[in-house]
Short mmCIF file of C-alpha atoms in Angstrom, two decimals:
data_model
loop_
_atom_site.label_atom_id
_atom_site.label_comp_id
_atom_site.label_asym_id
_atom_site.label_seq_id
_atom_site.Cartn_x
_atom_site.Cartn_y
_atom_site.Cartn_z
CA MET G 1 17.14 -20.43 -6.50
CA LEU G 2 18.75 -17.25 -6.69
CA THR G 3 21.12 -15.57 -9.03
CA ARG G 4 24.88 -15.50 -8.42
CA LYS G 5 24.04 -11.00 -8.24
CA GLN G 6 21.20 -11.82 -5.97
CA LEU G 7 23.14 -13.85 -3.66
CA ASP G 8 26.31 -11.48 -4.25
CA LEU G 9 23.90 -8.80 -2.95
CA LEU G 10 21.80 -10.62 0.09
CA GLU G 11 25.51 -11.25 1.28
CA PHE G 12 26.84 -7.61 1.28
CA ILE G 13 23.63 -6.11 2.79
CA HIS G 14 24.11 -8.75 5.68
CA LYS G 15 27.79 -8.21 6.21
CA ARG G 16 27.68 -4.46 6.32
CA THR G 17 24.24 -4.70 8.04
CA GLN G 18 26.01 -6.85 11.06
CA ALA G 19 29.36 -4.51 10.79
CA ASP G 20 28.07 -1.65 10.91
CA GLY G 21 24.23 -1.44 12.18
CA VAL G 22 23.22 0.23 9.38
CA PRO G 23 22.55 -0.98 5.37
CA PRO G 24 24.69 0.02 2.52
CA SER G 25 23.46 2.80 0.27
CA PHE G 26 22.40 2.04 -3.08
CA ASP G 27 25.73 3.93 -4.22
CA GLU G 28 27.73 1.57 -2.36
CA MET G 29 25.51 -1.93 -3.26
CA ARG G 30 26.36 -0.59 -6.99
CA ASP G 31 30.14 -0.03 -6.37
CA ALA G 32 30.17 -3.39 -4.53
CA LEU G 33 28.12 -5.36 -7.37
CA ASP G 34 30.60 -3.65 -9.99
CA LEU G 35 27.38 -2.15 -11.98
CA ARG G 36 26.63 0.47 -13.98
CA SER G 37 23.46 1.61 -12.36
CA LYS G 38 21.16 2.40 -9.44
CA SER G 39 18.40 0.54 -11.26
CA GLY G 40 19.89 -2.35 -11.44
CA ILE G 41 20.48 -2.57 -7.95
CA HIS G 42 16.57 -1.69 -7.94
CA ARG G 43 15.81 -4.97 -9.97
CA LEU G 44 17.89 -7.02 -7.40
CA ILE G 45 16.15 -5.59 -4.24
CA THR G 46 12.43 -6.11 -6.19
CA ALA G 47 13.77 -9.86 -6.90
CA LEU G 48 15.22 -10.74 -3.11
CA GLU G 49 12.04 -8.96 -1.88
CA GLU G 50 9.19 -11.74 -3.86
CA ARG G 51 11.07 -14.35 -3.16
CA GLY G 52 11.12 -13.66 0.79
CA PHE G 53 14.72 -12.90 2.02
CA ILE G 54 14.20 -8.99 2.43
CA ARG G 55 10.97 -6.49 3.32
CA ARG G 56 11.75 -2.70 2.97
CA LEU G 57 10.22 -0.22 5.47
CA ALA G 58 8.04 2.19 3.21
CA HIS G 59 9.50 5.94 3.92
CA ARG G 60 11.90 4.83 5.34
CA ALA G 61 15.25 5.53 3.56
CA ARG G 62 18.52 2.80 3.98
CA ALA G 63 15.17 0.39 5.58
CA ILE G 64 15.73 -3.12 5.25
CA GLU G 65 15.14 -6.21 6.71
CA ILE G 66 16.66 -9.20 7.00
CA VAL G 67 14.01 -12.08 6.81
CA LYS G 68 15.69 -14.80 6.22
CA LEU G 69 19.09 -16.61 4.80
CA PRO G 70 19.34 -19.10 1.79
CA GLU G 71 21.33 -22.43 3.12
CA ALA G 72 24.23 -22.11 1.25
CA LEU G 73 24.76 -18.43 2.50
CA GLU G 74 24.58 -19.55 5.70
CA THR G 75 26.82 -22.68 5.36
CA LYS G 76 29.69 -19.86 3.60
CA LEU G 77 29.01 -17.49 6.83
CA GLY G 78 29.31 -20.44 9.45
CA LYS G 79 25.86 -20.01 10.67
CA THR G 80 23.52 -22.12 12.40
CA GLY G 81 20.80 -19.76 12.57
CA PHE G 82 19.29 -16.42 11.86
CA THR G 83 17.09 -13.42 14.00
CA PRO G 84 15.65 -11.08 11.54
CA LYS G 85 17.11 -7.74 12.21
CA VAL G 86 15.52 -4.18 11.57
CA ILE G 87 17.36 -0.95 10.87
CA GLU G 88 15.57 1.99 10.69
CA GLY G 89 17.53 4.52 8.41
CA ASP G 90 16.05 7.88 10.15
CA ALA G 91 16.65 5.58 13.07
CA PRO G 92 20.14 7.13 14.66
CA PRO G 93 22.56 4.11 15.67
CA PRO G 94 23.49 3.00 18.72
CA PRO G 95 26.67 5.08 20.32
CA PRO G 96 29.57 3.37 19.72
CA ALA G 97 31.42 2.05 23.11
CA GLY G 98 33.57 4.33 24.50
CA ALA G 99 31.15 7.88 23.09
CA MET G 100 31.46 10.95 24.70
CA ASN G 101 29.05 13.56 25.29
CA VAL G 102 29.87 16.62 23.00
CA GLU G 103 30.61 18.87 26.08
CA SER G 104 33.20 15.99 26.99
CA VAL G 105 35.19 16.09 23.91
CA GLY G 106 35.11 20.37 23.33
CA ALA G 107 32.75 21.88 21.22
CA LEU G 108 33.72 24.45 18.65
CA GLU G 109 31.38 26.62 16.97
CA LEU G 110 31.24 27.10 13.00
CA PRO G 111 29.27 29.12 10.74
CA VAL G 112 26.02 27.94 9.39
CA MET G 113 25.96 29.58 5.52
CA GLY G 114 22.55 29.23 5.27
CA ARG G 115 21.52 26.05 3.12
CA ILE G 116 22.12 23.39 0.75
CA ALA G 117 20.37 22.12 -1.95
CA ALA G 118 19.56 17.97 -1.63
CA GLY G 119 17.88 18.20 -4.00
CA THR G 120 17.39 20.81 -7.10
CA PRO G 121 20.36 23.20 -6.80
CA ILE G 122 19.60 27.00 -5.42
CA GLU G 123 21.77 29.81 -5.49
CA ALA G 124 25.45 30.09 -3.81
CA ILE G 125 25.78 30.10 -0.39
CA SER G 126 27.15 33.65 0.49
CA GLU G 127 26.76 34.83 3.86
CA VAL G 128 26.63 33.45 7.65
CA ALA G 129 22.85 32.56 9.28
CA SER G 130 23.85 31.51 12.23
CA HIS G 131 26.55 29.91 14.36
CA VAL G 132 26.04 26.05 15.64
CA ALA G 133 27.98 24.13 17.98
CA VAL G 134 30.40 20.72 17.17
CA PRO G 135 32.21 18.40 18.64
CA GLY G 136 36.26 18.77 18.02
CA THR G 137 36.78 15.12 17.13
CA MET G 138 34.33 15.67 14.16
CA LEU G 139 36.29 18.10 12.20
CA SER G 140 38.98 16.79 9.75
CA GLY G 141 42.35 17.34 10.32
CA GLN G 142 43.81 21.12 9.44
CA GLY G 143 41.59 23.87 7.76
CA ARG G 144 38.48 25.72 7.87
CA HIS G 145 35.07 24.07 8.46
CA TYR G 146 31.83 25.38 7.86
CA ALA G 147 28.01 24.03 8.77
CA LEU G 148 25.07 24.00 6.26
CA GLU G 149 21.32 23.36 6.44
CA VAL G 150 20.04 20.83 4.51
CA LYS G 151 17.00 21.61 2.17
CA GLY G 152 15.80 18.66 0.03
CA ASP G 153 15.92 14.76 -0.24
CA SER G 154 18.17 13.42 -2.81
CA MET G 155 20.71 12.37 -0.23
CA ILE G 156 18.32 10.73 1.92
CA GLU G 157 19.69 6.88 0.44
CA ALA G 158 23.61 8.23 2.64
CA GLY G 159 21.27 8.89 5.20
CA ILE G 160 21.40 12.84 4.86
CA ASN G 161 17.86 13.87 5.20
CA ASP G 162 15.46 17.53 4.93
CA GLY G 163 16.84 19.53 7.65
CA ASP G 164 20.25 18.01 8.72
CA ILE G 165 23.26 20.44 9.59
CA VAL G 166 26.27 18.96 7.68
CA VAL G 167 29.24 19.74 8.36
CA ILE G 168 31.89 21.04 5.11
CA ARG G 169 35.66 21.05 5.24
CA GLU G 170 36.36 23.82 2.97
CA GLN G 171 38.50 22.51 -0.10
CA ASP G 172 38.18 23.08 -3.61
CA THR G 173 39.18 18.98 -4.63
CA ALA G 174 37.73 15.55 -3.86
CA GLN G 175 38.28 11.55 -4.47
CA ASN G 176 35.47 9.94 -6.33
CA GLY G 177 32.83 8.99 -3.81
CA GLU G 178 33.43 11.40 -1.43
CA ILE G 179 30.24 14.00 -0.78
CA VAL G 180 30.92 17.03 -1.58
CA VAL G 181 29.11 21.06 -1.78
CA ALA G 182 28.95 21.67 -6.08
CA LEU G 183 29.13 25.19 -7.03
CA VAL G 184 27.42 24.53 -10.48
CA GLU G 185 28.17 27.14 -13.23
CA GLY G 186 28.85 30.00 -10.74
CA HIS G 187 25.75 30.16 -9.13
CA GLU G 188 23.92 27.37 -8.08
CA ALA G 189 25.03 25.02 -4.74
CA THR G 190 24.53 21.26 -4.23
CA LEU G 191 25.46 18.98 -1.75
CA LYS G 192 26.35 15.49 -4.18
CA ARG G 193 28.42 12.58 -4.35
CA PHE G 194 31.61 13.62 -6.88
CA ARG G 195 32.83 11.16 -9.04
CA ARG G 196 35.22 12.73 -12.22
CA LYS G 197 34.77 10.82 -15.91
CA GLY G 198 37.54 11.96 -17.82
CA ASP G 199 37.01 15.47 -18.44
CA MET G 200 33.33 15.34 -16.96
CA ILE G 201 32.10 15.52 -13.75
CA ALA G 202 28.93 13.37 -12.43
CA LEU G 203 27.02 14.82 -9.09
CA GLU G 204 25.78 12.02 -8.45
CA ALA G 205 22.49 12.09 -5.83
CA ALA G 206 21.51 8.92 -2.99
CA ASN G 207 17.73 8.40 -3.82
CA ALA G 208 16.66 6.71 -7.13
CA ALA G 209 14.25 9.40 -7.95
CA TYR G 210 16.72 12.09 -8.34
CA GLU G 211 19.01 11.32 -11.74
CA THR G 212 22.16 11.96 -11.90
CA ARG G 213 23.84 15.54 -13.40
CA LEU G 214 27.17 14.87 -15.94
CA LEU G 215 28.07 18.61 -16.51
CA HIS G 216 31.89 19.43 -18.06
CA SER G 217 34.77 19.57 -15.48
CA HIS G 218 34.97 24.19 -15.71
CA GLN G 219 31.20 23.84 -14.80
CA VAL G 220 31.58 22.32 -11.70
CA HIS G 221 34.06 24.13 -8.92
CA VAL G 222 34.08 21.90 -5.49
CA GLN G 223 33.77 24.46 -2.55
CA GLY G 224 34.12 21.25 -0.01
CA ARG G 225 33.74 17.87 1.77
CA LEU G 226 31.31 16.11 3.72
CA VAL G 227 33.05 15.26 7.69
CA GLY G 228 30.12 15.53 9.67
CA LEU G 229 26.65 15.38 10.24
CA ILE G 230 24.15 17.12 13.24
CA ARG G 231 20.72 16.07 13.78
CA SER G 232 17.90 16.83 15.94
CA TYR G 233 15.42 15.34 17.24
#
């Protein structure tokens, strides 16, 4: 017998996986269940795994296999049967219908402004290290864009891995839940999820091994918002 929260989480994971092709991140699970911390999500996932409803794949980000659904949930979803589906977070999702090659949508060159920390903050970005071609459709509206190489694993549950290139739209404001480049105390740059709590700013990692940093608003300056990601295999 599952608790209400366990059933809600299993349903949320199942629906998101069916809709998007990848399971939700821990932050998305936490928000969907209106929990205050990711530790509660970890406990629920552990309970579901112990009861045989899901299976986690080791050493992969956002990799969850739904093994079975309880009868009550199958009835609610109108299912008559269930086929397990494995989603490996390190593998790219299948291309959407109508997807085009980079060349066909018009590639633009962006400056790669060095590395950005997805882990312990590093020194602020200050100069162009190289350039990278990105499809014009990846760029978000008007404004300046630039690229950064990710260093570290603190955002792996958001699908951002060490060595990825992130595309950033330059801006100095952000909405809660957006992934931003944040300049901390004027000399450290980091890639984190942004949340404002009164006069405080929370910079959240997407990896349970890292703690959320809570800073006064004057200590954090948004340098841009994540709008795209490029990965080489």
